[in-house]
Amino acid sequence: MRIGVITFPGSLDDRDARRAVRLAGAEPVALWHGSHDLDGVDALILPGGFSYGDYLRCGAIASLSPIMSEVTDAANKGMPVLGICNGFQMLTEAHLLEGGLIRNDHGSFICRDQVLRVENASTDWTSGFEPGREITIPLKNGEGGFIASEETLDRLEGEGRVVFRYVDVNPNGSLRDIAGITNERGNVVGLMPHPEHAVEPGFGPDTAAAMRSGVDGLGFFTSVVRRGLVEA
Ligand SMILES: NC(=O)CC[C@H](N)C(=O)O
């Protein structure tokens, strides 16, 4: 399986995403935002970072990059697409996911190890987790507050499209503690915390629970690889 990781001007975590893909047993493919060529990949990752210096709104300018028309077509045809942090912001700006991300309610950038509950373990990127499993992965952002209308929130909840919820602490004022969501089909997933930074023991979060595994983020990448192999 070949998984494309798109680099935008100001991307930061594209390299770690490619490393996570490799550790999960797939081939990472570096893609450039200014291209219209997805190079025949089987899945896509929009990585974290500070695309276009976070001007206007985080992810707003990157969502208009040339490659986003191909990303949109591929997503609508069912290709697995994962947006991590800045990538999640781009997916909402591109209307591939609902809602939006606003400035953290406390007004500051936050960087911490964050516990999440996997609420939906049937998406392309979470099928390897048991439903309800709690995982710890890093969180680092300035605009992580998830918002949507009450009607949209009710629909997301009713359709099981809240994929991750913050546990213990709501770090940014996200409505209903939502950390990540999916589209109707379950192939497009976006979340604020960073699974690609928790894929190797000794390099991820240093809380006691996370130290026991250190690889809570790897399941995102192995989930899509396993699904790809099953469907191949
Ligand atoms: N880690 C990230 O991707 C950060 C996203 C964005 N620049 C923010 O601060 O919200």
Short mmCIF file of C-alpha atoms and ligand atoms in Angstrom, two decimals:
data_model
loop_
_atom_site.label_atom_id
_atom_site.label_comp_id
_atom_site.label_asym_id
_atom_site.label_seq_id
_atom_site.Cartn_x
_atom_site.Cartn_y
_atom_site.Cartn_z
CA MET A 1 0.00 0.00 0.00
CA ARG A 2 1.27 3.50 -0.90
CA ILE A 3 0.21 6.42 1.30
CA GLY A 4 0.74 9.99 0.10
CA VAL A 5 1.72 12.72 2.57
CA ILE A 6 1.14 16.20 1.16
CA THR A 7 3.62 18.96 1.98
CA PHE A 8 2.29 22.54 1.98
CA PRO A 9 4.40 25.69 2.47
CA GLY A 10 4.80 25.73 6.27
CA SER A 11 4.05 22.03 6.88
CA LEU A 12 5.97 20.72 9.86
CA ASP A 13 4.94 17.16 10.55
CA ASP A 14 5.06 15.69 7.04
CA ARG A 15 8.33 13.91 7.79
CA ASP A 16 6.99 12.27 10.97
CA ALA A 17 3.83 11.25 9.09
CA ARG A 18 5.94 9.52 6.42
CA ARG A 19 7.91 7.77 9.16
CA ALA A 20 4.69 6.58 10.81
CA VAL A 21 3.49 5.21 7.46
CA ARG A 22 6.74 3.28 7.04
CA LEU A 23 6.55 1.88 10.59
CA ALA A 24 3.01 0.69 9.84
CA GLY A 25 4.32 -1.31 6.88
CA ALA A 26 3.25 0.92 3.99
CA GLU A 27 5.27 2.94 1.49
CA PRO A 28 5.21 6.71 2.12
CA VAL A 29 4.97 8.93 -0.95
CA ALA A 30 5.91 12.62 -0.67
CA LEU A 31 3.42 14.82 -2.56
CA TRP A 32 3.65 18.58 -3.16
CA HIS A 33 0.65 20.89 -2.69
CA GLY A 34 1.25 22.69 -6.00
CA SER A 35 0.90 19.54 -8.08
CA HIS A 36 -2.26 18.02 -9.56
CA ASP A 37 -0.78 14.49 -9.41
CA LEU A 38 -1.58 12.08 -6.58
CA ASP A 39 0.97 9.62 -8.02
CA GLY A 40 -1.45 6.68 -7.81
CA VAL A 41 -1.46 6.52 -3.99
CA ASP A 42 -4.01 4.41 -2.08
CA ALA A 43 -4.54 6.85 0.83
CA LEU A 44 -3.65 10.42 1.77
CA ILE A 45 -2.45 12.29 4.85
CA LEU A 46 -2.66 16.07 5.28
CA PRO A 47 -0.07 16.72 7.98
CA GLY A 48 0.22 19.21 10.81
CA GLY A 49 2.10 22.47 10.76
CA PHE A 50 1.71 26.15 10.05
CA SER A 51 0.74 26.29 6.38
CA TYR A 52 1.02 29.82 5.02
CA GLY A 53 2.03 31.00 8.48
CA ASP A 54 -1.54 30.49 9.77
CA TYR A 55 -2.53 33.73 8.03
CA LEU A 56 -6.26 34.40 7.59
CA ARG A 57 -7.28 31.24 9.47
CA CYS A 58 -5.21 28.10 10.02
CA GLY A 59 -5.54 25.91 6.92
CA ALA A 60 -7.69 28.40 4.98
CA ILE A 61 -5.14 29.26 2.28
CA ALA A 62 -3.78 25.71 2.00
CA SER A 63 -7.32 24.44 1.40
CA LEU A 64 -7.18 26.30 -1.94
CA SER A 65 -3.91 24.64 -3.06
CA PRO A 66 -3.95 23.05 -6.54
CA ILE A 67 -3.74 19.48 -5.18
CA MET A 68 -6.89 19.98 -3.10
CA SER A 69 -9.11 19.49 -6.16
CA GLU A 70 -7.61 16.01 -6.58
CA VAL A 71 -7.88 15.38 -2.82
CA THR A 72 -11.56 16.31 -2.95
CA ASP A 73 -12.26 14.03 -5.93
CA ALA A 74 -10.38 11.13 -4.33
CA ALA A 75 -12.10 11.61 -0.96
CA ASN A 76 -15.51 11.69 -2.64
CA LYS A 77 -14.68 8.42 -4.39
CA GLY A 78 -13.82 6.80 -1.03
CA MET A 79 -10.04 7.13 -0.73
CA PRO A 80 -8.96 7.15 2.94
CA VAL A 81 -7.86 10.68 3.91
CA LEU A 82 -6.48 11.64 7.33
CA GLY A 83 -6.10 15.29 8.39
CA ILE A 84 -3.92 15.81 11.44
CA CYS A 85 -4.21 19.18 13.23
CA ASN A 86 -3.41 21.70 10.47
CA GLY A 87 -4.60 18.97 8.08
CA PHE A 88 -7.91 18.76 10.00
CA GLN A 89 -8.23 22.54 9.72
CA MET A 90 -7.68 22.25 5.93
CA LEU A 91 -10.34 19.51 5.63
CA THR A 92 -12.95 21.68 7.34
CA GLU A 93 -11.95 24.70 5.23
CA ALA A 94 -12.30 22.50 2.12
CA HIS A 95 -15.74 21.30 3.37
CA LEU A 96 -14.64 17.67 3.32
CA LEU A 97 -15.46 17.65 7.03
CA GLU A 98 -18.11 19.67 8.85
CA GLY A 99 -17.64 22.33 11.50
CA GLY A 100 -14.57 24.47 12.01
CA LEU A 101 -11.62 25.10 14.32
CA ILE A 102 -11.22 28.37 16.20
CA ARG A 103 -8.69 29.89 18.60
CA ASN A 104 -8.28 27.89 21.84
CA ASP A 105 -10.69 29.31 24.43
CA HIS A 106 -7.81 30.29 26.76
CA GLY A 107 -6.14 32.21 23.92
CA SER A 108 -2.77 30.43 24.07
CA PHE A 109 -0.94 27.81 22.05
CA ILE A 110 -1.10 24.51 23.93
CA CYS A 111 1.33 21.58 23.93
CA ARG A 112 0.55 18.55 26.09
CA ASP A 113 0.05 14.80 26.16
CA GLN A 114 -3.66 14.28 25.70
CA VAL A 115 -5.93 11.37 26.53
CA LEU A 116 -8.61 10.65 23.91
CA ARG A 117 -11.42 8.13 23.76
CA VAL A 118 -11.95 6.31 20.47
CA GLU A 119 -15.72 6.75 20.02
CA ASN A 120 -15.95 5.30 16.52
CA ALA A 121 -13.75 2.32 15.68
CA SER A 122 -15.22 1.67 12.27
CA THR A 123 -13.57 4.40 10.17
CA ASP A 124 -10.76 3.61 7.76
CA TRP A 125 -8.28 5.12 10.24
CA THR A 126 -9.61 3.63 13.51
CA SER A 127 -10.76 0.10 12.65
CA GLY A 128 -7.81 -1.41 14.53
CA PHE A 129 -8.90 0.06 17.90
CA GLU A 130 -11.48 -1.42 20.26
CA PRO A 131 -14.42 0.99 20.61
CA GLY A 132 -14.07 3.04 23.80
CA ARG A 133 -10.31 2.53 24.01
CA GLU A 134 -8.44 5.44 25.63
CA ILE A 135 -5.20 6.50 23.97
CA THR A 136 -2.60 9.15 24.79
CA ILE A 137 -0.99 11.18 22.00
CA PRO A 138 0.52 14.68 21.81
CA LEU A 139 -1.59 17.79 21.20
CA LYS A 140 -0.04 21.10 20.02
CA ASN A 141 -2.02 23.88 18.44
CA GLY A 142 -3.35 27.40 18.73
CA GLU A 143 -6.67 26.97 16.92
CA GLY A 144 -8.03 23.67 18.20
CA GLY A 145 -11.50 24.65 19.40
CA PHE A 146 -14.01 22.56 17.43
CA ILE A 147 -17.25 24.39 16.65
CA ALA A 148 -20.41 23.59 14.70
CA SER A 149 -24.08 24.50 14.95
CA GLU A 150 -26.19 22.64 17.52
CA GLU A 151 -28.00 20.92 14.67
CA THR A 152 -24.72 19.77 13.08
CA LEU A 153 -23.38 18.60 16.45
CA ASP A 154 -26.56 16.59 17.06
CA ARG A 155 -26.28 15.04 13.60
CA LEU A 156 -22.59 14.18 14.03
CA GLU A 157 -23.38 12.54 17.38
CA GLY A 158 -26.49 10.77 16.06
CA GLU A 159 -24.64 9.33 13.08
CA GLY A 160 -21.67 8.18 15.18
CA ARG A 161 -19.36 10.60 13.40
CA VAL A 162 -17.62 11.87 16.52
CA VAL A 163 -14.51 9.69 16.27
CA PHE A 164 -12.46 11.03 19.22
CA ARG A 165 -13.39 12.86 22.40
CA TYR A 166 -11.05 14.55 24.88
CA VAL A 167 -10.87 12.72 28.23
CA ASP A 168 -10.16 14.32 31.66
CA VAL A 169 -9.37 17.78 30.26
CA ASN A 170 -10.97 19.75 27.47
CA PRO A 171 -7.79 21.54 26.34
CA ASN A 172 -9.26 24.16 24.02
CA GLY A 173 -13.00 24.65 24.56
CA SER A 174 -14.06 22.24 21.81
CA LEU A 175 -17.83 21.81 21.85
CA ARG A 176 -18.95 18.50 23.39
CA ASP A 177 -15.25 17.65 23.96
CA ILE A 178 -14.88 16.72 20.30
CA ALA A 179 -11.28 16.02 19.23
CA GLY A 180 -11.96 14.44 15.84
CA ILE A 181 -14.75 13.62 13.40
CA THR A 182 -15.39 11.71 10.19
CA ASN A 183 -17.47 12.17 7.05
CA GLU A 184 -20.59 10.13 6.31
CA ARG A 185 -18.65 7.37 4.59
CA GLY A 186 -15.95 7.04 7.28
CA ASN A 187 -13.03 7.42 4.87
CA VAL A 188 -12.17 11.03 5.75
CA VAL A 189 -11.06 11.57 9.35
CA GLY A 190 -9.69 14.73 10.97
CA LEU A 191 -8.40 15.28 14.50
CA MET A 192 -6.40 17.89 16.37
CA PRO A 193 -3.97 15.66 18.35
CA HIS A 194 -1.00 14.04 16.60
CA PRO A 195 -0.87 10.24 16.22
CA GLU A 196 2.28 10.42 14.08
CA HIS A 197 4.26 11.60 17.12
CA ALA A 198 3.40 8.49 19.14
CA VAL A 199 4.50 5.56 17.01
CA GLU A 200 7.74 4.46 18.68
CA PRO A 201 8.45 3.61 22.33
CA GLY A 202 10.56 6.32 23.95
CA PHE A 203 9.61 9.10 21.56
CA GLY A 204 5.96 9.76 22.36
CA PRO A 205 4.10 11.06 25.39
CA ASP A 206 5.81 10.52 28.75
CA THR A 207 2.76 9.90 30.94
CA ALA A 208 2.84 6.60 32.79
CA ALA A 209 0.03 5.09 30.72
CA ALA A 210 1.57 6.13 27.42
CA MET A 211 5.02 4.94 28.44
CA ARG A 212 3.61 1.44 28.79
CA SER A 213 2.99 1.33 25.07
CA GLY A 214 4.42 4.55 23.61
CA VAL A 215 2.76 3.67 20.34
CA ASP A 216 -0.88 4.65 20.76
CA GLY A 217 -0.71 6.58 17.48
CA LEU A 218 0.47 3.66 15.37
CA GLY A 219 -3.04 2.16 15.24
CA PHE A 220 -4.22 4.93 12.90
CA PHE A 221 -1.72 3.91 10.27
CA THR A 222 -1.96 0.13 10.78
CA SER A 223 -5.78 0.42 10.59
CA VAL A 224 -5.68 1.84 7.07
CA VAL A 225 -2.93 -0.54 5.98
CA ARG A 226 -4.87 -3.55 7.20
CA ARG A 227 -8.04 -2.32 5.53
CA GLY A 228 -6.11 -1.74 2.31
CA LEU A 229 -4.76 -5.28 2.36
CA VAL A 230 -8.16 -6.79 3.08
CA GLU A 231 -9.76 -4.92 0.21
CA ALA A 232 -6.87 -5.54 -2.20
N1 LIG B 1 0.34 21.31 15.12
C1 LIG B 1 -0.36 21.92 14.20
O1 LIG B 1 -0.62 21.38 13.12
C2 LIG B 1 -0.76 23.33 14.48
C3 LIG B 1 -1.89 23.81 13.59
C4 LIG B 1 -2.06 25.32 13.60
N2 LIG B 1 -0.89 25.97 13.14
C5 LIG B 1 -2.47 25.78 14.99
O2 LIG B 1 -1.67 26.33 15.70
O3 LIG B 1 -3.60 25.57 15.37
#
